[in-house]
Amino acid sequence: MSKIIVAIDGPAGAGKSTIAKLVAGEIGADYIDTGAMYRAVALKLLRTGTDYNDPEALGTLLEAVDVDFSEGRTMLDGEDVSGLIRTPEISALASPSSAIPAVRYKLTDLQQEMGRRKSIVMDGRDIGTVVFPDADFKFFLTASADERARRRTNEMLEKGQEADFEQIKADIIQRDYQDSHREFRPLKKADDAIEIDSSDMTIQQVVDTMMSYIRGEA
Ligand code: DC
């Protein structure tokens, strides 16, 4: 297959990263989790006590920040922060800070650069609409808020973490609202994206559905 770009967008907890990783494996592409990049910036904001509403301080931080996603690891200024960015605190900060245009310009540039040379499967909120509007394949992956909260609760329980279904569901609904109502580049289905509701589908069924489009069988 020649170089291809697959964009997978959708709300929090729809299974984008699991699915994107598997699709990337099937087609021999690199997988890039753009949410992890927004989370890494949020971690840096937190660590340095920077207010994202202070344009000067934010500009200084963004000029110096080095965010990369490679081989499944999220790197912040050369440090592997893959584990550190998966906390409710970072989820809560990544959503409003990702609404700031300067943050989005910076990470969009980095993401476009990543797709210049290699085949990639990239997941996020604005990949099919802004980062790669000419992507070869665009998918919009959704699932009901109940189902997404159920999956997240089970994931946490399996890891031995405490999980409160109602709290998780409330957090998901709030992030959906923030991500899709922000003024600048909100979460939105691209007009030409294929929408897949995974509420009643297994992971493999979703991967197979995407692969049938990519192989030109659908
Ligand atoms: O996918 P995630 O939950 O790891 O993303 C964390 C936050 O980053 C989420 O609240 C929305 C934001 N995000 C974004 O605005 N654009 C992207 N392409 C990816 C994530």
PDB file of C-alpha atoms and ligand atoms in Angstrom:
ATOM      1  CA  MET A   1       0.000   0.000   0.000  1.00  0.00           C
ATOM      2  CA  SER A   2       1.332   3.495  -0.724  1.00  0.00           C
ATOM      3  CA  LYS A   3       1.474   6.110   2.043  1.00  0.00           C
ATOM      4  CA  ILE A   4      -1.930   6.595   3.578  1.00  0.00           C
ATOM      5  CA  ILE A   5      -3.442   8.740   6.290  1.00  0.00           C
ATOM      6  CA  VAL A   6      -6.327   7.490   8.391  1.00  0.00           C
ATOM      7  CA  ALA A   7      -8.102   9.962  10.687  1.00  0.00           C
ATOM      8  CA  ILE A   8     -10.210   8.714  13.590  1.00  0.00           C
ATOM      9  CA  ASP A   9     -12.133  11.318  15.566  1.00  0.00           C
ATOM     10  CA  GLY A  10     -14.758  11.048  18.249  1.00  0.00           C
ATOM     11  CA  PRO A  11     -15.661  11.812  21.848  1.00  0.00           C
ATOM     12  CA  ALA A  12     -13.778  10.691  24.965  1.00  0.00           C
ATOM     13  CA  GLY A  13     -13.924   6.991  25.705  1.00  0.00           C
ATOM     14  CA  ALA A  14     -15.322   5.797  22.364  1.00  0.00           C
ATOM     15  CA  GLY A  15     -12.392   3.375  22.000  1.00  0.00           C
ATOM     16  CA  LYS A  16     -10.454   5.444  19.475  1.00  0.00           C
ATOM     17  CA  SER A  17      -6.957   4.588  20.707  1.00  0.00           C
ATOM     18  CA  THR A  18      -7.564   0.833  21.005  1.00  0.00           C
ATOM     19  CA  ILE A  19      -9.085   0.720  17.532  1.00  0.00           C
ATOM     20  CA  ALA A  20      -6.557   3.102  15.950  1.00  0.00           C
ATOM     21  CA  LYS A  21      -3.645   1.016  17.279  1.00  0.00           C
ATOM     22  CA  LEU A  22      -5.107  -2.175  15.789  1.00  0.00           C
ATOM     23  CA  VAL A  23      -5.867  -0.568  12.419  1.00  0.00           C
ATOM     24  CA  ALA A  24      -2.318   0.844  12.323  1.00  0.00           C
ATOM     25  CA  GLY A  25      -0.978  -2.666  12.963  1.00  0.00           C
ATOM     26  CA  GLU A  26      -3.096  -4.091  10.117  1.00  0.00           C
ATOM     27  CA  ILE A  27      -1.838  -1.602   7.559  1.00  0.00           C
ATOM     28  CA  GLY A  28       1.729  -1.211   8.848  1.00  0.00           C
ATOM     29  CA  ALA A  29       1.280   2.471   9.759  1.00  0.00           C
ATOM     30  CA  ASP A  30       2.416   4.463  12.792  1.00  0.00           C
ATOM     31  CA  TYR A  31      -0.243   5.149  15.378  1.00  0.00           C
ATOM     32  CA  ILE A  32      -0.437   8.670  16.807  1.00  0.00           C
ATOM     33  CA  ASP A  33      -2.565   9.565  19.818  1.00  0.00           C
ATOM     34  CA  THR A  34      -3.080  13.329  19.628  1.00  0.00           C
ATOM     35  CA  GLY A  35      -5.030  13.381  22.899  1.00  0.00           C
ATOM     36  CA  ALA A  36      -1.818  12.234  24.598  1.00  0.00           C
ATOM     37  CA  MET A  37      -0.072  15.283  23.127  1.00  0.00           C
ATOM     38  CA  TYR A  38      -2.714  17.653  24.579  1.00  0.00           C
ATOM     39  CA  ARG A  39      -2.381  15.811  27.879  1.00  0.00           C
ATOM     40  CA  ALA A  40       1.420  16.259  27.844  1.00  0.00           C
ATOM     41  CA  VAL A  41       0.996  20.029  27.397  1.00  0.00           C
ATOM     42  CA  ALA A  42      -1.500  19.995  30.301  1.00  0.00           C
ATOM     43  CA  LEU A  43       1.079  18.177  32.445  1.00  0.00           C
ATOM     44  CA  LYS A  44       3.662  20.817  31.657  1.00  0.00           C
ATOM     45  CA  LEU A  45       1.169  23.581  32.532  1.00  0.00           C
ATOM     46  CA  LEU A  46       0.506  21.875  35.850  1.00  0.00           C
ATOM     47  CA  ARG A  47       4.150  21.249  36.678  1.00  0.00           C
ATOM     48  CA  THR A  48       5.226  24.795  35.895  1.00  0.00           C
ATOM     49  CA  GLY A  49       2.143  26.424  37.436  1.00  0.00           C
ATOM     50  CA  THR A  50       1.450  28.200  34.145  1.00  0.00           C
ATOM     51  CA  ASP A  51      -1.962  29.797  33.627  1.00  0.00           C
ATOM     52  CA  TYR A  52      -3.152  28.944  30.110  1.00  0.00           C
ATOM     53  CA  ASN A  53      -5.161  32.160  30.084  1.00  0.00           C
ATOM     54  CA  ASP A  54      -1.959  34.208  30.362  1.00  0.00           C
ATOM     55  CA  PRO A  55      -0.897  34.575  26.696  1.00  0.00           C
ATOM     56  CA  GLU A  56       2.667  35.596  27.488  1.00  0.00           C
ATOM     57  CA  ALA A  57       3.381  32.777  29.930  1.00  0.00           C
ATOM     58  CA  LEU A  58       1.667  30.273  27.624  1.00  0.00           C
ATOM     59  CA  GLY A  59       3.684  31.520  24.639  1.00  0.00           C
ATOM     60  CA  THR A  60       6.943  31.030  26.539  1.00  0.00           C
ATOM     61  CA  LEU A  61       5.921  27.515  27.555  1.00  0.00           C
ATOM     62  CA  LEU A  62       4.842  26.539  24.030  1.00  0.00           C
ATOM     63  CA  GLU A  63       8.007  27.885  22.463  1.00  0.00           C
ATOM     64  CA  ALA A  64      10.152  25.639  24.625  1.00  0.00           C
ATOM     65  CA  VAL A  65       7.943  22.550  24.868  1.00  0.00           C
ATOM     66  CA  ASP A  66       8.942  19.374  23.073  1.00  0.00           C
ATOM     67  CA  VAL A  67       6.032  16.943  22.667  1.00  0.00           C
ATOM     68  CA  ASP A  68       6.300  13.750  20.711  1.00  0.00           C
ATOM     69  CA  PHE A  69       4.359  10.542  20.336  1.00  0.00           C
ATOM     70  CA  SER A  70       6.371   7.650  19.077  1.00  0.00           C
ATOM     71  CA  GLU A  71       6.325   3.889  19.438  1.00  0.00           C
ATOM     72  CA  GLY A  72       3.320   4.140  21.714  1.00  0.00           C
ATOM     73  CA  ARG A  73       5.050   6.409  24.232  1.00  0.00           C
ATOM     74  CA  THR A  74       4.265  10.049  24.966  1.00  0.00           C
ATOM     75  CA  MET A  75       7.409  12.096  25.391  1.00  0.00           C
ATOM     76  CA  LEU A  76       7.492  15.503  27.103  1.00  0.00           C
ATOM     77  CA  ASP A  77      10.831  17.297  26.845  1.00  0.00           C
ATOM     78  CA  GLY A  78      12.511  13.922  26.396  1.00  0.00           C
ATOM     79  CA  GLU A  79      10.785  12.292  29.392  1.00  0.00           C
ATOM     80  CA  ASP A  80       8.392   9.367  28.998  1.00  0.00           C
ATOM     81  CA  VAL A  81       5.180  10.687  30.615  1.00  0.00           C
ATOM     82  CA  SER A  82       2.825   7.998  29.237  1.00  0.00           C
ATOM     83  CA  GLY A  83       1.645   6.980  32.713  1.00  0.00           C
ATOM     84  CA  LEU A  84       1.629  10.428  34.288  1.00  0.00           C
ATOM     85  CA  ILE A  85      -0.866  11.876  31.791  1.00  0.00           C
ATOM     86  CA  ARG A  86      -3.599   9.297  32.530  1.00  0.00           C
ATOM     87  CA  THR A  87      -5.049  10.875  35.640  1.00  0.00           C
ATOM     88  CA  PRO A  88      -8.437  12.547  36.187  1.00  0.00           C
ATOM     89  CA  GLU A  89      -6.557  15.773  37.046  1.00  0.00           C
ATOM     90  CA  ILE A  90      -4.843  15.826  33.647  1.00  0.00           C
ATOM     91  CA  SER A  91      -8.087  14.872  31.848  1.00  0.00           C
ATOM     92  CA  ALA A  92      -9.784  17.814  33.546  1.00  0.00           C
ATOM     93  CA  LEU A  93      -6.984  20.251  32.588  1.00  0.00           C
ATOM     94  CA  ALA A  94      -6.385  18.973  29.035  1.00  0.00           C
ATOM     95  CA  SER A  95      -9.950  19.745  27.964  1.00  0.00           C
ATOM     96  CA  PRO A  96      -9.974  23.526  28.681  1.00  0.00           C
ATOM     97  CA  SER A  97      -6.303  24.061  27.793  1.00  0.00           C
ATOM     98  CA  SER A  98      -6.811  22.343  24.425  1.00  0.00           C
ATOM     99  CA  ALA A  99      -9.440  24.982  23.641  1.00  0.00           C
ATOM    100  CA  ILE A 100      -6.765  27.708  23.517  1.00  0.00           C
ATOM    101  CA  PRO A 101      -5.857  28.494  19.868  1.00  0.00           C
ATOM    102  CA  ALA A 102      -2.093  28.863  20.569  1.00  0.00           C
ATOM    103  CA  VAL A 103      -2.005  25.324  21.991  1.00  0.00           C
ATOM    104  CA  ARG A 104      -3.869  23.928  18.988  1.00  0.00           C
ATOM    105  CA  TYR A 105      -1.654  25.740  16.440  1.00  0.00           C
ATOM    106  CA  LYS A 106       1.462  24.333  18.062  1.00  0.00           C
ATOM    107  CA  LEU A 107       0.262  20.717  18.240  1.00  0.00           C
ATOM    108  CA  THR A 108      -1.418  20.813  14.813  1.00  0.00           C
ATOM    109  CA  ASP A 109       1.929  21.777  13.242  1.00  0.00           C
ATOM    110  CA  LEU A 110       3.670  18.891  14.987  1.00  0.00           C
ATOM    111  CA  GLN A 111       0.934  16.453  13.944  1.00  0.00           C
ATOM    112  CA  GLN A 112       1.021  17.545  10.298  1.00  0.00           C
ATOM    113  CA  GLU A 113       4.784  17.092  10.299  1.00  0.00           C
ATOM    114  CA  MET A 114       4.338  13.513  11.598  1.00  0.00           C
ATOM    115  CA  GLY A 115       2.137  12.646   8.621  1.00  0.00           C
ATOM    116  CA  ARG A 116       4.433  14.069   5.979  1.00  0.00           C
ATOM    117  CA  ARG A 117       6.692  11.081   5.493  1.00  0.00           C
ATOM    118  CA  LYS A 118       4.976   7.992   6.832  1.00  0.00           C
ATOM    119  CA  SER A 119       1.620   6.260   6.761  1.00  0.00           C
ATOM    120  CA  ILE A 120      -0.219   7.085   9.949  1.00  0.00           C
ATOM    121  CA  VAL A 121      -3.395   6.368  11.822  1.00  0.00           C
ATOM    122  CA  MET A 122      -4.099   9.423  13.964  1.00  0.00           C
ATOM    123  CA  ASP A 123      -6.854   9.738  16.535  1.00  0.00           C
ATOM    124  CA  GLY A 124      -8.255  12.868  18.155  1.00  0.00           C
ATOM    125  CA  ARG A 125     -11.030  15.418  17.847  1.00  0.00           C
ATOM    126  CA  ASP A 126     -10.100  17.516  14.812  1.00  0.00           C
ATOM    127  CA  ILE A 127      -7.982  15.224  12.666  1.00  0.00           C
ATOM    128  CA  GLY A 128     -10.447  14.829   9.781  1.00  0.00           C
ATOM    129  CA  THR A 129     -11.612  18.449   9.983  1.00  0.00           C
ATOM    130  CA  VAL A 130      -8.396  20.421  10.570  1.00  0.00           C
ATOM    131  CA  VAL A 131      -5.162  18.435  10.848  1.00  0.00           C
ATOM    132  CA  PHE A 132      -5.652  16.251   7.771  1.00  0.00           C
ATOM    133  CA  PRO A 133      -8.745  17.454   5.896  1.00  0.00           C
ATOM    134  CA  ASP A 134      -7.491  15.457   2.890  1.00  0.00           C
ATOM    135  CA  ALA A 135      -6.955  12.206   4.829  1.00  0.00           C
ATOM    136  CA  ASP A 136      -7.468   9.090   2.729  1.00  0.00           C
ATOM    137  CA  PHE A 137      -9.962   7.699   5.243  1.00  0.00           C
ATOM    138  CA  LYS A 138     -11.925   9.507   7.914  1.00  0.00           C
ATOM    139  CA  PHE A 139     -13.874   7.803  10.637  1.00  0.00           C
ATOM    140  CA  PHE A 140     -16.010   9.279  13.394  1.00  0.00           C
ATOM    141  CA  LEU A 141     -16.261   6.794  16.237  1.00  0.00           C
ATOM    142  CA  THR A 142     -19.009   7.211  18.806  1.00  0.00           C
ATOM    143  CA  ALA A 143     -20.736   5.222  21.551  1.00  0.00           C
ATOM    144  CA  SER A 144     -23.430   6.152  24.041  1.00  0.00           C
ATOM    145  CA  ALA A 145     -22.269   7.960  27.203  1.00  0.00           C
ATOM    146  CA  ASP A 146     -23.525   5.006  29.285  1.00  0.00           C
ATOM    147  CA  GLU A 147     -21.507   2.521  27.278  1.00  0.00           C
ATOM    148  CA  ARG A 148     -18.373   4.676  27.327  1.00  0.00           C
ATOM    149  CA  ALA A 149     -18.652   5.124  31.095  1.00  0.00           C
ATOM    150  CA  ARG A 150     -19.224   1.384  31.546  1.00  0.00           C
ATOM    151  CA  ARG A 151     -16.076   0.558  29.553  1.00  0.00           C
ATOM    152  CA  ARG A 152     -13.994   3.105  31.464  1.00  0.00           C
ATOM    153  CA  THR A 153     -15.311   1.830  34.826  1.00  0.00           C
ATOM    154  CA  ASN A 154     -14.413  -1.759  33.922  1.00  0.00           C
ATOM    155  CA  GLU A 155     -10.955  -0.733  32.721  1.00  0.00           C
ATOM    156  CA  MET A 156     -10.229   0.978  36.039  1.00  0.00           C
ATOM    157  CA  LEU A 157     -11.605  -1.883  38.118  1.00  0.00           C
ATOM    158  CA  GLU A 158      -9.470  -4.349  36.154  1.00  0.00           C
ATOM    159  CA  LYS A 159      -6.408  -2.285  37.036  1.00  0.00           C
ATOM    160  CA  GLY A 160      -7.405  -2.479  40.697  1.00  0.00           C
ATOM    161  CA  GLN A 161      -8.324   1.221  40.791  1.00  0.00           C
ATOM    162  CA  GLU A 162     -11.425   2.604  42.452  1.00  0.00           C
ATOM    163  CA  ALA A 163     -14.147   3.551  39.981  1.00  0.00           C
ATOM    164  CA  ASP A 164     -17.493   5.242  40.481  1.00  0.00           C
ATOM    165  CA  PHE A 165     -19.682   4.717  37.403  1.00  0.00           C
ATOM    166  CA  GLU A 166     -21.889   7.781  38.007  1.00  0.00           C
ATOM    167  CA  GLN A 167     -18.873  10.062  38.536  1.00  0.00           C
ATOM    168  CA  ILE A 168     -17.131   8.697  35.437  1.00  0.00           C
ATOM    169  CA  LYS A 169     -20.277   9.174  33.368  1.00  0.00           C
ATOM    170  CA  ALA A 170     -20.683  12.761  34.623  1.00  0.00           C
ATOM    171  CA  ASP A 171     -17.016  13.506  33.750  1.00  0.00           C
ATOM    172  CA  ILE A 172     -17.483  12.052  30.251  1.00  0.00           C
ATOM    173  CA  ILE A 173     -20.610  14.111  29.617  1.00  0.00           C
ATOM    174  CA  GLN A 174     -18.888  17.270  30.820  1.00  0.00           C
ATOM    175  CA  ARG A 175     -15.819  16.664  28.608  1.00  0.00           C
ATOM    176  CA  ASP A 176     -18.060  15.917  25.589  1.00  0.00           C
ATOM    177  CA  TYR A 177     -19.796  19.217  26.151  1.00  0.00           C
ATOM    178  CA  GLN A 178     -16.576  21.202  26.557  1.00  0.00           C
ATOM    179  CA  ASP A 179     -14.845  19.539  23.598  1.00  0.00           C
ATOM    180  CA  SER A 180     -17.775  20.004  21.224  1.00  0.00           C
ATOM    181  CA  HIS A 181     -18.788  23.522  22.324  1.00  0.00           C
ATOM    182  CA  ARG A 182     -15.434  25.254  22.394  1.00  0.00           C
ATOM    183  CA  GLU A 183     -15.231  28.170  20.002  1.00  0.00           C
ATOM    184  CA  PHE A 184     -12.034  27.203  18.219  1.00  0.00           C
ATOM    185  CA  ARG A 185     -11.892  23.928  16.269  1.00  0.00           C
ATOM    186  CA  PRO A 186     -14.412  21.943  18.320  1.00  0.00           C
ATOM    187  CA  LEU A 187     -14.969  18.204  18.186  1.00  0.00           C
ATOM    188  CA  LYS A 188     -17.045  17.782  15.054  1.00  0.00           C
ATOM    189  CA  LYS A 189     -17.688  15.067  12.521  1.00  0.00           C
ATOM    190  CA  ALA A 190     -16.166  15.929   9.143  1.00  0.00           C
ATOM    191  CA  ASP A 191     -18.873  15.993   6.455  1.00  0.00           C
ATOM    192  CA  ASP A 192     -17.129  13.196   4.591  1.00  0.00           C
ATOM    193  CA  ALA A 193     -16.305  11.030   7.635  1.00  0.00           C
ATOM    194  CA  ILE A 194     -17.799   7.558   8.046  1.00  0.00           C
ATOM    195  CA  GLU A 195     -19.646   7.414  11.348  1.00  0.00           C
ATOM    196  CA  ILE A 196     -19.446   4.207  13.369  1.00  0.00           C
ATOM    197  CA  ASP A 197     -21.449   3.791  16.577  1.00  0.00           C
ATOM    198  CA  SER A 198     -19.560   1.183  18.573  1.00  0.00           C
ATOM    199  CA  SER A 199     -22.088   0.904  21.444  1.00  0.00           C
ATOM    200  CA  ASP A 200     -23.131  -2.610  20.451  1.00  0.00           C
ATOM    201  CA  MET A 201     -19.997  -3.680  18.600  1.00  0.00           C
ATOM    202  CA  THR A 202     -16.906  -5.580  19.708  1.00  0.00           C
ATOM    203  CA  ILE A 203     -13.466  -4.087  19.150  1.00  0.00           C
ATOM    204  CA  GLN A 204     -12.844  -6.587  16.362  1.00  0.00           C
ATOM    205  CA  GLN A 205     -16.104  -5.685  14.623  1.00  0.00           C
ATOM    206  CA  VAL A 206     -15.123  -2.020  14.588  1.00  0.00           C
ATOM    207  CA  VAL A 207     -11.637  -2.822  13.257  1.00  0.00           C
ATOM    208  CA  ASP A 208     -13.130  -5.086  10.586  1.00  0.00           C
ATOM    209  CA  THR A 209     -15.590  -2.370   9.554  1.00  0.00           C
ATOM    210  CA  MET A 210     -12.813   0.195   9.169  1.00  0.00           C
ATOM    211  CA  MET A 211     -10.597  -2.270   7.334  1.00  0.00           C
ATOM    212  CA  SER A 212     -13.363  -3.056   4.868  1.00  0.00           C
ATOM    213  CA  TYR A 213     -13.444   0.642   3.918  1.00  0.00           C
ATOM    214  CA  ILE A 214      -9.654   0.887   3.784  1.00  0.00           C
ATOM    215  CA  ARG A 215      -9.439  -2.217   1.572  1.00  0.00           C
ATOM    216  CA  GLY A 216     -12.176  -0.816  -0.634  1.00  0.00           C
ATOM    217  CA  GLU A 217     -14.610  -3.639   0.157  1.00  0.00           C
ATOM    218  CA  ALA A 218     -17.316  -1.596   1.877  1.00  0.00           C
TER     219      ALA A 218
HETATM  220  O1   DC B   1      -8.513  11.735  23.745  1.00  0.00           O
HETATM  221  P1   DC B   1      -8.115  12.235  25.127  1.00  0.00           P
HETATM  222  O2   DC B   1      -9.175  12.056  26.166  1.00  0.00           O
HETATM  223  O3   DC B   1      -6.811  11.682  25.586  1.00  0.00           O
HETATM  224  O4   DC B   1      -7.909  13.816  24.932  1.00  0.00           O
HETATM  225  C1   DC B   1      -7.594  14.695  25.994  1.00  0.00           C
HETATM  226  C2   DC B   1      -8.175  16.078  25.698  1.00  0.00           C
HETATM  227  O5   DC B   1      -7.502  16.662  24.600  1.00  0.00           O
HETATM  228  C3   DC B   1      -9.663  16.094  25.356  1.00  0.00           C
HETATM  229  O6   DC B   1     -10.423  16.696  26.370  1.00  0.00           O
HETATM  230  C4   DC B   1      -9.798  16.907  24.109  1.00  0.00           C
HETATM  231  C5   DC B   1      -8.415  17.280  23.720  1.00  0.00           C
HETATM  232  N1   DC B   1      -8.083  16.906  22.340  1.00  0.00           N
HETATM  233  C6   DC B   1      -8.325  17.836  21.358  1.00  0.00           C
HETATM  234  O7   DC B   1      -8.866  18.897  21.653  1.00  0.00           O
HETATM  235  N2   DC B   1      -7.959  17.573  20.076  1.00  0.00           N
HETATM  236  C7   DC B   1      -7.386  16.409  19.748  1.00  0.00           C
HETATM  237  N3   DC B   1      -7.030  16.184  18.472  1.00  0.00           N
HETATM  238  C8   DC B   1      -7.162  15.425  20.738  1.00  0.00           C
HETATM  239  C9   DC B   1      -7.548  15.704  22.036  1.00  0.00           C
END
